[in-house]
Structures are given as structure tokens and as C-alpha cells.
């Protein structure tokens, strides 16, 4: 039997409606509009498109958008000055440093300059530490979106075996921590992992975040497994696909995210939710706790 399709677009729509209502209530109560500040070192076209879409998404839920565009010749100090500007701006609640930064910048040093209460990407060491301790924090958007999809479709995690392929700081790494926090038994795989197929075959939950077309095929899956595909790849014919061979996997899996239309749309909504969360903490009341959003 073909797998249940985990529809990220539908979930993102529900989240947008809910967030719009909560933003309106927040504005009415606090007379301040939650504001996202994006810092972008100009690089490629796709990043520019992403930032533009983010502005549209912000406006659709009633949030403000501020943009700090740096020329690619900007120095590390100029980048960090931009981060300080948004960090100390009372009207900016959440700050996104558009990643990846060009290789000449020290990304970790840049993130370290950010006020961690405005770090809506969950990359500041304080937020990473809080997530590792399973304490409320601002968390990386993409894996948080994956967890919301699992929750929305009632996929049980406690006691189940999960394999996460990819261990980056933005996707694979935090996803494995989130699954562990949800009491799954987690195996983390990466480019040096041997016998990947054997590990995948034993898993109840398979998460891919590698950026490799066809990395996981249907014959590698345990029948009934849940598959969360974060991969975003472009085929030679310019169409988009994930890391999982969808056509073969959908026949074996119990549930699977499509690409496009799976994890991607949810990521943006989690990011905007983090802006409201940050506004609650930094703007309203210092006693306010991340738990309340
Ligand atoms: P990254 O390059 O930083 O990390 C890739 C990880 O995959 C590494 O840990 C690497 O060891 C592992 N890997 C690579 N090849 C492998 C192989 N053959 N076998 C096993 N492991 C392998 O990438 P990232 O930033 O973590 O992004 C991963 C993917 O997720 C990309 O396709 C990216 O476009 C996508 N992405 C999706 C969203 C979303 O909203 N869905 C958001 C961010 C990134």
C-alpha cells in the first residue's frame, strides 16, 4: 500500500492562519508589530529570491520586515556591526543572518555577536546548549518543522529507532537532538558512515538531510517506516527533488514527505513563529519564558 503523504503545504497554511491571529492579538495588546531583521551579504540569486519571499511571508502574517544588505566586499567587522545594529534595535525582535555566508567570513564568530534572544535560527551557542539540555529555546527552523510534521500526523517517536543522515548545525545535528529529546533512539549518519543501507533498513524513522539525489531508495527502507526528507536538490532538467527516491520509497514507507511540498513550506512558518516568540521575550516582559509561545 502506498504511504501516507505528509503534506507540509497544508500544515504551513494552518500555521499561517494561526500565526496571523496571534500576531494581531499581540499587536492589539502591546502596540508593537513583531519585526524580522534580515542581514544578507549579497551573493547568489536564489538567496535574494528567498529573502524576498520571506518579506512577503512576514507581511502576510502582519509582521514588519527590515533588511540590511551588505556588499560582498564587506569586512567581518562590517558584518558584525550590522549584527550589532539589529541586536540593539528595540524595534527588531528576531534577526536572521542569511546563511551560508561567503567562505571568507567566520560564521560562528558572526553568530556569536548576535543577542541570543533574537537568534531565530537557533544557532547561537546558548540556544544550541539549551536545546541539548532539552530546555525551552529558539530552535533551528528546518528540524523544528520536521518535528511539527511528525506531531501533526501523530507519528509516535518514544522508543522508536531513528536514523538521521546528515549532521550539520542547521538541519541534521539539531534534528537528531530533537528526536532524542522526544525519546527516540537515534543513530546519526554522515558522509563517512559505512553500510548506510543496513542502518536505514533497521529504522522506524528515516530522516535525510544530505543534499544528495537518490541517497535513499525504497529497497533500503523497512516496510512502514516514516521518511522525512529535508534534501533540496535540483535535477539537470531544473526540477526539484529531495534525497529520497520518492517513486520507490512511497511504495514501501508508511508515511513520507514529498519534495517539494514537504518540509520546505513549514520551515518558513517556524521561522516566523520564532520572531513572535522572540518578541514575547524581548519586548513584553523579561520574566516571560520561551515556553509560553
Ligand atoms: P551540509 O552540506 O551542511 O550537510 C550535509 C550533511 O550530509 C553532512 O553532515 C554530510 O556528512 C552528510 N552527507 C553528505 N553526503 C552524504 C552521503 N553520501 N551519505 C551520508 N551522509 C552524507 O547541508 P545542510 O545545510 O545540512 O543541508 C542538507 C540538505 O537540506 C540540503 O539539501 C539543503 O538544501 C537542505 N535544506 C533544506 C531545508 C528545508 O527547509 N527543507 C532547509 C535547509 C537546508
XYZ file of N, CA, C and O and ligand atoms in Angstrom, residues 142 165-168 170-172 189-191 196 209-212 215 230-233 243 263-264 267, ligand 1:
144
model
N 14.288 24.460 10.374
C 14.021 23.317 9.491
C 13.738 22.040 10.298
O 12.692 21.402 10.107
N 20.361 11.108 8.547
C 21.511 11.172 7.634
C 21.863 12.641 7.418
O 21.077 13.401 6.855
N 23.027 13.038 7.913
C 23.451 14.439 7.888
C 23.608 14.919 9.321
O 22.782 14.591 10.184
N 24.683 15.691 9.556
C 24.949 16.126 10.944
C 25.311 17.607 11.005
O 26.068 18.037 11.867
N 24.780 18.399 10.070
C 25.104 19.829 10.062
C 24.458 20.530 11.261
O 23.517 20.017 11.873
N 22.644 23.148 11.196
C 21.326 23.736 10.917
C 20.219 22.711 10.732
O 19.053 22.987 11.006
N 20.555 21.506 10.241
C 19.494 20.538 9.971
C 19.734 19.209 10.711
O 19.069 18.921 11.711
N 20.662 18.412 10.219
C 20.821 17.056 10.754
C 21.147 17.019 12.241
O 20.552 16.241 12.997
N 24.080 9.474 10.950
C 24.956 9.041 9.856
C 25.452 10.267 9.089
O 24.817 11.319 9.096
N 26.577 10.119 8.411
C 27.192 11.239 7.681
C 28.024 10.676 6.543
O 27.975 9.460 6.286
N 28.811 11.556 5.904
C 29.466 11.093 4.681
C 30.520 10.012 4.933
O 30.874 9.287 4.008
N 25.503 2.333 5.102
C 24.342 3.187 5.342
C 23.026 2.410 5.151
O 22.103 2.522 5.956
N 19.106 14.584 5.402
C 19.499 15.999 5.285
C 20.929 16.029 4.761
O 21.848 16.486 5.433
N 21.102 15.505 3.542
C 22.449 15.370 2.973
C 22.641 16.221 1.716
O 23.746 16.670 1.426
N 21.562 16.426 0.972
C 21.699 17.154 -0.291
C 22.276 16.258 -1.384
O 23.106 16.692 -2.173
N 21.822 14.976 -1.407
C 22.313 14.008 -2.412
C 21.122 13.320 -3.071
O 20.370 12.584 -2.409
N 19.889 9.245 -2.562
C 20.683 8.651 -1.469
C 19.944 7.487 -0.805
O 20.546 6.490 -0.431
N 14.567 16.218 4.081
C 14.875 17.653 4.097
C 15.648 18.086 2.849
O 15.845 19.283 2.639
N 16.146 17.115 2.098
C 17.030 17.442 0.967
C 16.356 18.365 -0.046
O 15.163 18.240 -0.326
N 17.120 19.319 -0.535
C 16.638 20.169 -1.636
C 17.701 20.088 -2.724
O 18.821 20.577 -2.546
N 17.352 19.420 -3.809
C 18.310 19.237 -4.907
C 17.645 19.640 -6.214
O 16.428 19.539 -6.351
N 16.408 13.954 -1.161
C 17.484 12.961 -1.102
C 16.938 11.555 -1.322
O 17.683 10.616 -1.549
N 8.822 19.392 3.824
C 9.403 20.143 4.945
C 9.595 21.638 4.629
O 9.539 22.464 5.545
N 9.839 21.964 3.371
C 10.177 23.348 2.994
C 9.181 24.399 3.463
O 9.557 25.340 4.161
N 9.185 25.209 7.222
C 10.372 25.907 7.747
C 10.105 27.406 7.911
O 10.395 27.998 8.956
P 25.502 20.356 4.748
O 26.231 20.208 3.455
O 25.945 21.327 5.756
O 25.489 18.908 5.467
C 25.261 17.726 4.726
C 25.421 16.541 5.663
O 25.138 15.358 4.917
C 26.841 16.368 6.224
O 26.770 16.038 7.596
C 27.432 15.199 5.421
O 28.361 14.422 6.164
C 26.191 14.398 5.070
N 26.351 13.674 3.814
C 26.698 14.180 2.603
N 26.768 13.186 1.689
C 26.438 12.037 2.335
C 26.351 10.686 1.933
N 26.605 10.310 0.666
N 25.999 9.757 2.860
C 25.743 10.112 4.134
N 25.818 11.392 4.579
C 26.168 12.344 3.681
O 23.965 20.585 4.337
P 22.726 21.175 5.212
O 22.817 22.639 5.271
O 22.575 20.380 6.451
O 21.531 20.818 4.222
C 21.212 19.472 3.936
C 20.112 19.432 2.886
O 18.947 20.037 3.444
C 20.436 20.233 1.615
O 19.873 19.574 0.515
C 19.737 21.568 1.864
O 19.403 22.220 0.650
C 18.517 21.093 2.590
N 17.851 22.109 3.425
C 16.511 22.050 3.460
C 15.791 22.960 4.195
C 14.276 22.839 4.227
O 13.595 23.759 4.658
N 13.715 21.702 3.808
C 16.458 23.941 4.934
C 17.853 23.945 4.947
C 18.542 23.004 4.170
